[in-house]
Amino acid sequence: MGPIGENEFFFLMQGLKWTVLLAIVGFIGGGIFGILIALLRTSKTKVARRITAGYIGVFQGTPLLMQLFVVYYGVALLGIEVNAWIAVAIAFTLHASAFLGEIWRGSIEAVPKGQTEAANALGLHYVSRMKDVILPQALKISMPATIGFLVQLIKGTSLAAIVGFIELTRAGQIISNQTYRPLLVFGIVGAIYFIICWPLSHAGSGLEKRMAKAVR
Amino acid sequence: MLNSAKDQPTLISLEDVQKWYGAFHALKSISLSVRKGEKIVLCGPSGSGKSTLIRCINALETIEDGKIVVEGQVLDGSTKSIDAIRREVGMVFQSFNLFPHMTVLQNCTLAPMRVRGTSHTDAERLARKYLERVRILDQAEKYPAQLSGGQQQRVAIARALCMEPKVMLFDEPTSALDPEMVKEVLDTMIGLARDGMTMICVTHEMGFARQVADRVIFMASGEIVEEAEPEVFFKSPKHQRTKTFLGEILAHH
Ligand SMILES: Nc1ncnc2c1ncn2[C@@H]1O[C@H](COP(=O)(O)OP(=O)(O)OP(=O)(O)O)[C@@H](O)[C@H]1O
Ligand SMILES: [Mg+2]
């Protein structure tokens, strides 16, 4: 058994950095495309609604791990030379866009119809109606679910280890193999995930309670 | 009658308008013309099509047949005609429908800025003018949820006025209010009527109808059953359905 010293800890922190970066990129990329998906999903055009429904269905109906594989090898198959980081970032962005798109579709539909009618009666066009009136309210409604998904996404980044991406969990595994102290190492790794995710979950459920009260 | 609208030009005309919700015939051959400055009160039992009728005027509902013209603009379903008409027609809803994430002032400045391209400064000046007019300027920085129902409805009126419409449509503006707040909203509407606004009001406030309406229209099952000046309408209604309705409504008040 080896000691867990500065070097090992530094290695874990490197892994943590990639975990956080991957979650941020997935969340931001997924957020941008997710809004698009949500808007198409709630649009008047039937084709747009159908296509985005299919997109959401595919990503919600298959394991994230499989999505990672498909994107990772799929990108390689296209003959594009990309490193693991880009491939994984693309996979997480696609994954997050489908889930966030679905969450936000629900929130857009949860905004009372009277809001759209008032905006229409005032002559506001689609862009302003969405940007100024509907989306700010929908985003607020979606906050608990959005934060919940972010927590899932952070934990989900551990799956990126499978395609050789050294994030926090994979870093832990490597250290554990070197030091033969799996319990200690994964204890630390788990604690790190917890420190990040728990406050988020807590904030999310706090918001949920506050909003439930506001509705009453 | 507050002013003589008799010799004014026609602002809104509906000709033989038909509206279906699926198999349900909601508006049956509605014809109506409203002159500039005229105040019309629309009443009738629940489900008779009052809301549907006024919502067709600003294209919140589509019609299956017939013709709607507002200020010379034919409503033909095109974006252009809808835009043109919505610029001239303001609407006030039963449930206020203020934007809850915006302050009172922002509620009022949004449409002029986005639709008319009014500058922020001018939009605020306009908003303050109309908030003053509905006597709620002191609440300009508050959010709708911080206001009473009556105050919210007055803000909704100001918000519509900020687009400087030629016509105002009211869909039961006082039905969602506690009794003690009805008066402040009705007073605001009476003020508007005095200033010469053309108005179509769906309401069961018969006192209001007596005081400001040039014509009272009674609808039942998607049809205009009777229309008359308030004096005549209340004193000597012709149709049995009108009599029954008035009997019920006056018993409630
Ligand atoms: N979107 C809709 N789809 C189907 N039917 C509708 C729809 N909107 C209204 N209706 C029906 O059309 C009829 C007229 O409705 P409308 O809301 O115009 O009545 P109203 O006279 O305003 O009644 P109330 O006094 O209750 O507001 C009703 O029978 C209603 O059920
Ligand atoms: Mg109605």
XYZ file of C-alpha atoms and ligand atoms in Angstrom:
501
model
C 0.000 0.000 0.000
C 1.279 3.396 -0.895
C 0.643 6.701 0.780
C -1.757 9.271 -0.575
C 0.422 12.304 -0.773
C 0.562 15.593 -2.543
C 1.143 14.052 -5.959
C -1.817 11.738 -5.725
C -4.004 14.546 -4.496
C -2.836 16.788 -7.303
C -3.701 14.039 -9.782
C -7.216 13.825 -8.358
C -7.581 17.592 -8.640
C -6.573 17.370 -12.290
C -9.352 14.843 -12.738
C -11.766 17.107 -10.896
C -10.851 19.960 -13.203
C -11.884 17.890 -16.231
C -15.061 16.748 -14.520
C -16.073 20.323 -13.808
C -15.045 21.550 -17.251
C -16.932 18.762 -18.956
C -20.043 19.449 -16.888
C -19.815 23.179 -17.643
C -19.296 22.673 -21.360
C -22.094 20.107 -21.503
C -24.399 22.379 -19.565
C -23.691 25.526 -21.556
C -23.642 23.780 -24.936
C -26.674 21.757 -23.952
C -28.347 24.913 -22.684
C -27.896 26.770 -25.955
C -29.095 23.884 -28.120
C -31.650 22.949 -25.472
C -33.416 26.312 -25.820
C -33.504 25.778 -29.562
C -34.954 22.300 -29.107
C -37.536 23.583 -26.636
C -38.574 26.357 -29.027
C -38.859 23.966 -31.966
C -40.702 21.474 -29.796
C -43.306 24.136 -28.956
C -43.422 25.754 -32.396
C -46.383 25.840 -34.732
C -44.552 23.784 -37.359
C -45.507 20.158 -37.125
C -42.311 18.899 -38.773
C -40.148 20.798 -36.285
C -42.169 19.392 -33.395
C -41.896 15.840 -34.744
C -38.155 15.982 -35.398
C -37.319 17.426 -32.003
C -39.640 14.935 -30.317
C -37.659 12.171 -32.038
C -34.349 13.715 -31.006
C -35.460 13.956 -27.395
C -36.831 10.426 -27.521
C -33.568 8.962 -28.764
C -31.445 10.611 -26.087
C -33.889 9.913 -23.277
C -34.418 6.341 -24.404
C -30.796 5.211 -24.580
C -28.047 5.012 -21.944
C -25.635 7.924 -21.754
C -22.796 5.419 -21.969
C -24.019 4.229 -25.336
C -24.373 7.816 -26.536
C -20.746 8.386 -25.567
C -19.633 5.339 -27.531
C -21.618 6.269 -30.592
C -20.330 9.834 -30.698
C -16.772 8.799 -29.856
C -16.515 6.110 -32.524
C -18.914 7.864 -34.870
C -16.707 10.943 -34.999
C -13.690 8.741 -35.647
C -15.595 6.936 -38.383
C -16.220 10.204 -40.165
C -12.467 10.372 -40.479
C -12.251 13.444 -38.314
C -9.260 13.443 -36.058
C -10.454 14.664 -32.693
C -9.191 14.011 -29.231
C -11.247 12.340 -26.528
C -12.023 15.672 -24.928
C -13.814 17.100 -27.974
C -15.695 13.881 -28.682
C -16.865 13.632 -25.085
C -17.812 17.319 -25.008
C -19.925 16.846 -28.122
C -21.630 13.796 -26.646
C -22.474 15.605 -23.415
C -23.711 18.652 -25.273
C -26.073 16.539 -27.367
C -27.218 14.597 -24.331
C -27.822 17.722 -22.257
C -29.592 19.538 -25.103
C -32.173 16.760 -25.349
C -32.857 16.632 -21.615
C -32.840 20.401 -21.096
C -34.935 20.830 -24.240
C -37.571 18.535 -22.782
C -37.474 20.189 -19.361
C -37.841 23.629 -20.927
C -40.587 22.508 -23.293
C -42.584 21.559 -20.223
C -41.851 24.899 -18.581
C -42.796 26.886 -21.672
C -46.088 25.041 -21.761
C -46.554 25.664 -18.041
C -46.570 29.448 -18.522
C -50.260 30.435 -18.393
C -51.861 30.873 -21.817
C -53.033 34.334 -20.832
C -49.439 35.522 -21.072
C -49.201 34.604 -24.738
C -52.615 36.121 -25.363
C -51.710 39.388 -23.671
C -48.467 39.533 -25.657
C -50.358 38.816 -28.871
C -53.020 41.385 -28.092
C -50.262 43.969 -27.619
C -48.930 43.063 -31.043
C -45.664 41.536 -29.845
C -44.017 39.247 -32.354
C -42.662 35.762 -31.752
C -39.129 36.798 -30.831
C -40.179 39.415 -28.294
C -43.013 37.246 -27.034
C -40.551 34.468 -26.279
C -37.540 36.494 -25.184
C -39.346 39.107 -23.113
C -42.455 37.338 -21.889
C -42.470 33.539 -22.020
C -38.857 32.353 -21.591
C -38.050 34.394 -18.457
C -41.093 32.871 -16.782
C -40.432 29.396 -18.172
C -36.817 29.446 -17.032
C -37.913 30.347 -13.553
C -40.449 27.532 -13.501
C -37.780 25.142 -14.765
C -35.124 26.038 -12.183
C -35.600 23.041 -9.842
C -35.618 20.544 -12.719
C -32.744 22.303 -14.475
C -30.575 22.185 -11.362
C -31.571 18.555 -10.844
C -30.384 17.760 -14.334
C -27.102 19.626 -13.778
C -26.430 17.385 -10.784
C -27.154 14.309 -12.920
C -24.832 15.673 -15.567
C -21.962 16.222 -13.118
C -22.264 12.677 -11.878
C -22.729 11.426 -15.432
C -19.344 12.801 -16.479
C -17.780 9.789 -14.717
C -18.960 7.693 -17.658
C -16.512 9.545 -19.886
C -13.793 7.419 -18.265
C -14.863 4.536 -20.477
C -13.498 6.199 -23.607
C -10.228 6.976 -21.925
C -11.041 10.393 -20.582
C -9.336 10.978 -17.243
C -11.882 12.806 -15.146
C -12.346 12.548 -11.399
C -13.564 8.950 -11.164
C -10.962 7.640 -13.610
C -8.248 9.579 -11.776
C -9.429 7.948 -8.565
C -9.236 4.537 -10.177
C -5.671 5.140 -11.317
C -4.583 6.356 -7.883
C -6.338 3.449 -6.282
C -4.466 1.025 -8.532
C -1.175 2.646 -7.624
C -1.713 2.872 -3.897
C -3.910 -0.180 -3.293
C -6.192 1.909 -1.085
C -9.463 1.821 -2.988
C -11.694 2.594 -0.054
C -9.751 5.659 1.005
C -9.335 6.935 -2.537
C -12.941 6.429 -3.547
C -14.000 7.841 -0.194
C -12.197 11.037 -1.128
C -13.567 10.974 -4.673
C -17.088 10.449 -3.398
C -16.698 13.283 -0.908
C -15.626 15.611 -3.708
C -18.695 14.767 -5.806
C -20.833 15.235 -2.738
C -19.374 18.643 -1.918
C -20.230 19.832 -5.420
C -23.573 18.158 -5.924
C -25.192 18.381 -2.527
C -25.367 22.190 -2.316
C -26.825 22.215 -5.829
C -29.457 19.624 -4.976
C -30.189 21.500 -1.813
C -30.605 24.790 -3.648
C -32.824 23.036 -6.197
C -35.183 21.530 -3.666
C -35.203 24.805 -1.722
C -36.358 26.599 -4.868
C -38.946 23.934 -5.460
C -40.426 24.398 -1.999
C -40.441 28.172 -2.344
C -42.191 27.928 -5.695
C -44.750 25.445 -4.373
C -45.550 27.955 -1.645
C -45.799 30.819 -4.102
C -48.343 28.891 -6.144
C -50.632 28.389 -3.151
C -75.071 58.829 -24.431
C -71.952 60.771 -23.656
C -71.364 62.122 -27.094
C -73.069 61.707 -30.353
C -71.423 58.907 -32.264
C -74.173 58.865 -34.859
C -72.335 60.808 -37.518
C -68.912 59.314 -36.850
C -67.199 56.995 -39.346
C -67.321 53.256 -38.844
C -64.266 51.901 -37.030
C -65.071 48.222 -36.790
C -67.332 46.173 -38.922
C -68.173 42.509 -38.786
C -70.140 41.005 -41.631
C -71.696 37.612 -41.366
C -68.918 36.232 -39.184
C -68.957 32.487 -38.583
C -66.802 30.802 -35.986
C -66.540 27.087 -35.303
C -64.681 25.237 -32.581
C -64.525 21.871 -34.264
C -68.138 20.847 -34.683
C -69.384 23.551 -32.313
C -70.835 26.626 -33.970
C -69.654 29.383 -31.614
C -70.549 32.476 -33.657
C -73.501 32.309 -35.985
C -73.532 34.916 -38.666
C -72.555 37.884 -36.544
C -72.867 41.305 -38.103
C -71.978 44.382 -36.155
C -70.641 47.791 -36.874
C -69.088 50.136 -34.391
C -68.604 53.818 -35.027
C -65.738 55.873 -33.793
C -66.313 56.911 -30.185
C -69.103 54.418 -29.659
C -69.356 52.428 -26.450
C -70.870 49.015 -26.737
C -71.764 46.716 -23.896
C -71.988 43.060 -24.753
C -73.875 40.772 -22.413
C -75.419 37.359 -22.417
C -75.353 34.038 -20.607
C -72.167 32.062 -20.078
C -71.037 30.290 -23.213
C -73.003 32.551 -25.526
C -69.872 33.587 -27.425
C -69.167 37.056 -26.031
C -65.461 36.442 -25.457
C -65.160 34.634 -28.757
C -66.698 37.588 -30.561
C -64.355 40.224 -29.207
C -61.344 37.907 -29.493
C -62.048 37.551 -33.201
C -61.748 41.311 -33.612
C -58.051 41.322 -32.653
C -57.379 37.931 -34.212
C -56.841 36.020 -30.993
C -59.327 33.657 -32.614
C -59.580 32.876 -36.298
C -62.896 32.959 -38.098
C -64.189 30.447 -40.597
C -66.276 32.784 -42.666
C -67.334 36.405 -42.921
C -65.429 39.650 -42.910
C -63.872 41.764 -40.186
C -62.626 45.265 -40.945
C -60.911 47.531 -38.437
C -60.029 51.085 -39.444
C -60.212 50.160 -43.098
C -57.915 47.177 -42.627
C -59.479 43.884 -43.667
C -58.510 41.055 -41.355
C -57.489 38.442 -43.896
C -55.360 36.234 -41.673
C -52.083 37.601 -43.037
C -49.434 38.649 -40.530
C -49.553 42.128 -41.988
C -53.267 42.580 -41.417
C -53.088 41.045 -37.947
C -50.231 43.379 -36.999
C -52.022 46.401 -38.357
C -55.190 45.578 -36.457
C -53.484 44.739 -33.185
C -51.736 48.106 -33.275
C -55.140 49.810 -33.245
C -56.945 47.513 -30.825
C -56.168 47.258 -27.115
C -57.494 44.478 -24.951
C -58.126 44.024 -21.250
C -58.681 40.531 -19.893
C -60.693 39.203 -16.995
C -57.533 37.774 -15.412
C -55.387 40.898 -16.048
C -52.555 38.853 -17.649
C -49.877 41.282 -16.536
C -46.321 40.049 -17.026
C -45.409 38.946 -13.497
C -41.623 39.184 -13.932
C -41.745 42.830 -14.964
C -42.477 45.925 -12.958
C -45.615 47.920 -13.648
C -43.541 50.382 -15.650
C -41.854 47.638 -17.692
C -45.236 46.063 -18.396
C -46.250 49.360 -19.945
C -43.093 50.137 -21.904
C -42.503 46.730 -23.497
C -44.984 46.839 -26.368
C -44.392 50.453 -27.449
C -40.654 49.738 -27.573
C -40.911 46.390 -29.346
C -43.861 47.024 -31.623
C -43.708 50.739 -32.362
C -39.968 51.119 -31.936
C -40.458 53.864 -29.378
C -37.272 54.823 -27.541
C -36.897 53.805 -23.912
C -37.232 57.385 -22.714
C -40.325 58.067 -24.768
C -41.872 54.756 -23.778
C -41.398 55.614 -20.111
C -42.870 59.037 -20.586
C -45.868 57.454 -22.283
C -46.173 54.829 -19.558
C -46.105 57.446 -16.816
C -48.760 59.455 -18.595
C -51.163 56.528 -18.761
C -50.310 55.212 -15.302
C -51.146 58.670 -14.040
C -54.388 58.538 -15.956
C -55.429 55.281 -14.256
C -54.167 56.816 -11.008
C -51.523 54.272 -10.207
C -48.300 56.063 -11.065
C -47.087 55.726 -7.473
C -46.888 51.935 -7.942
C -44.797 52.115 -11.124
C -41.774 50.338 -9.677
C -43.732 47.502 -8.073
C -44.337 44.037 -9.444
C -47.898 42.947 -10.284
C -48.018 40.453 -7.422
C -47.528 43.333 -4.985
C -50.724 45.026 -6.144
C -54.389 44.402 -5.418
C -56.628 43.000 -8.133
C -58.166 46.376 -8.857
C -54.750 47.969 -9.133
C -53.543 45.207 -11.430
C -56.505 45.671 -13.713
C -55.876 49.398 -13.883
C -52.267 48.674 -14.819
C -53.540 46.331 -17.521
C -55.683 49.168 -18.858
C -52.696 51.518 -18.816
C -50.551 48.896 -20.560
C -53.081 48.657 -23.374
C -53.423 52.443 -23.588
C -49.659 52.823 -24.009
C -50.078 51.449 -27.516
C -52.460 54.358 -28.097
C -55.158 52.157 -29.595
C -58.217 53.461 -31.384
C -60.445 50.833 -29.804
C -60.412 49.089 -26.469
C -61.878 45.645 -25.927
C -62.762 44.594 -22.393
C -63.546 40.985 -21.550
C -65.311 40.974 -18.185
C -62.693 43.253 -16.636
C -64.308 43.268 -13.200
C -65.484 39.660 -12.855
C -62.305 38.456 -11.170
C -62.278 41.302 -8.665
C -63.374 41.483 -5.071
C -66.545 43.604 -4.882
C -64.807 46.538 -3.217
C -62.418 46.858 -6.162
C -64.975 46.798 -8.934
C -65.705 50.488 -8.651
C -62.149 51.734 -9.141
C -61.889 49.782 -12.391
C -65.317 50.843 -13.614
C -64.487 54.464 -12.786
C -61.336 54.162 -14.865
C -63.379 52.790 -17.742
C -65.967 55.520 -17.374
C -63.158 58.077 -17.528
C -61.914 56.481 -20.702
C -65.385 56.558 -22.177
C -65.721 60.265 -21.301
C -62.496 60.953 -23.172
C -64.054 59.533 -26.299
C -62.454 56.101 -26.533
C -64.246 53.592 -28.702
C -65.030 50.643 -26.456
C -66.536 47.200 -26.637
C -67.087 45.831 -23.151
C -68.218 42.385 -22.233
C -69.651 42.987 -18.787
C -72.614 42.277 -16.605
C -72.246 45.550 -14.751
C -75.595 46.978 -15.752
C -74.990 50.233 -13.913
C -71.963 50.777 -16.132
C -73.988 49.876 -19.213
C -76.683 52.419 -18.272
C -74.135 55.097 -17.626
C -71.841 54.841 -20.655
C -73.185 52.501 -23.312
C -74.510 53.835 -26.576
C -75.793 50.369 -27.353
C -76.283 47.212 -25.356
C -76.022 43.977 -27.282
C -77.465 40.748 -25.960
C -76.004 37.489 -27.219
C -77.233 33.943 -26.743
C -75.983 30.690 -28.284
C -73.595 32.426 -30.635
C -76.114 34.902 -31.999
C -76.897 38.556 -31.477
C -80.425 38.334 -30.160
C -81.174 41.949 -29.422
C -79.486 45.299 -29.472
C -80.768 48.626 -28.275
C -79.899 51.818 -26.436
C -79.599 51.115 -22.720
C -82.860 52.910 -21.851
C -84.843 50.801 -24.269
C -82.859 47.648 -23.597
C -83.466 47.631 -19.871
C -87.016 49.046 -19.873
C -88.572 47.136 -22.686
C -86.566 44.180 -23.922
C -88.292 42.528 -26.863
C -87.162 38.942 -26.718
C -88.071 36.419 -24.097
C -84.448 35.291 -23.727
C -83.385 38.849 -23.003
C -86.099 39.222 -20.400
C -85.111 36.010 -18.681
C -81.457 37.012 -18.712
C -82.147 40.481 -17.353
C -84.371 39.006 -14.683
C -81.562 36.729 -13.537
C -78.898 39.361 -13.654
C -80.853 42.061 -11.905
C -81.854 39.599 -9.189
C -78.134 39.089 -8.523
C -77.305 42.757 -8.181
N -60.886 27.031 -27.499
C -62.123 26.520 -27.491
N -62.353 25.284 -27.960
C -63.600 24.758 -27.977
N -64.688 25.404 -27.574
C -64.528 26.650 -27.107
C -63.246 27.265 -27.039
N -63.400 28.508 -26.531
C -64.721 28.643 -26.291
N -65.396 27.540 -26.626
C -66.857 27.351 -26.539
O -67.489 28.372 -27.253
C -68.630 28.863 -26.567
C -68.517 30.329 -26.386
O -67.445 30.621 -25.516
P -67.127 32.067 -24.991
O -65.952 31.973 -24.121
O -67.081 32.995 -26.137
O -68.432 32.369 -24.136
P -68.743 33.631 -23.238
O -70.001 34.195 -23.716
O -67.569 34.530 -23.191
O -68.986 32.955 -21.828
P -68.535 33.411 -20.373
O -69.569 34.371 -19.882
O -68.564 32.144 -19.602
O -67.169 33.993 -20.479
C -68.675 28.086 -25.262
O -69.646 27.067 -25.385
C -67.319 27.499 -25.102
O -67.398 26.247 -24.473
Mg -66.147 35.033 -21.717
